[in-house]
């Protein structure tokens, strides 16, 4: 979570801290429809069972926070609400879809009056990813072993050229 140095300016332009609320949501429809004050003051009523978990954090201008959370298995989206002073002029909410299996590295950016969330998603290795770890060393060893036999050592046969395909990690 990264806060801009000019975070949440007051009437005099001086930056100030902001409270950020992070939700794990099983569904986001009610979150998307809710107004700021209904959501902030009555989130349990507005979100109901869609709210799987909630965390409140106060962050200062220019501050960077790093933390790790296990997502509840029911979580499909992570939503962020920033309680900016001038809420009517602010972009106060953001949502990231975390329904795909794998590692989700979320980054929350808090600007002067806007919040954004992004996900550096890492897909888990599928079948080919697991198989490749086994096949690559075997294929490399096989290619090396076959190259030891020169074609001249085998009468009446021609040794076919064998290309070992390059495999990516």
Steps between C-alpha positions, in 0.01 A plus 500: 500500500657828385372842605578809299680786680199721419249250642156621606556879490289727718358841409842657555665240273689327780508120467362277773453136592214296364324189630502216248260211533583174324225246439517138391177448306321184392297716256541865405156607374387668824842662542480651150150639561560647846568866569799594712317586823267198484799275446728665753241536778292185440721257309370192684144580396588613146735212417346227715657159448696626196749660743734215590756713687583865571820680599531871588833678459598864552775616266697826500607708199806347333479181705549153355355196674567137414302213643384154410158345552361156424185527293197319628399223252166680446671823390448594134592870515709727718349847532654817640321807637694817584327753728618819328403839645332622183319174434270648232799596283700184575530167326464317831460133405687238300459125448730216387374161383689228689282204401766326289716248688858607556691774675350848499743782580272799542629855491286785632591850383353793692521826310397843624131413453487166317567139588602226255577132543696273268589133509831346392337160464719188485326206341580167666694256283257276317557149377762605243686709759532196726579260215762737354703480822532124445526488119769766451781324693409160352487636145831684547668187639361287215633742239843500664506119526413450132766745383776274645442235230664611175331388180822324385481261795176353369557320169230503230294761681478870488465688822217748462572849620311571814412847611430553863224758524563793727259521787410810692484519876 
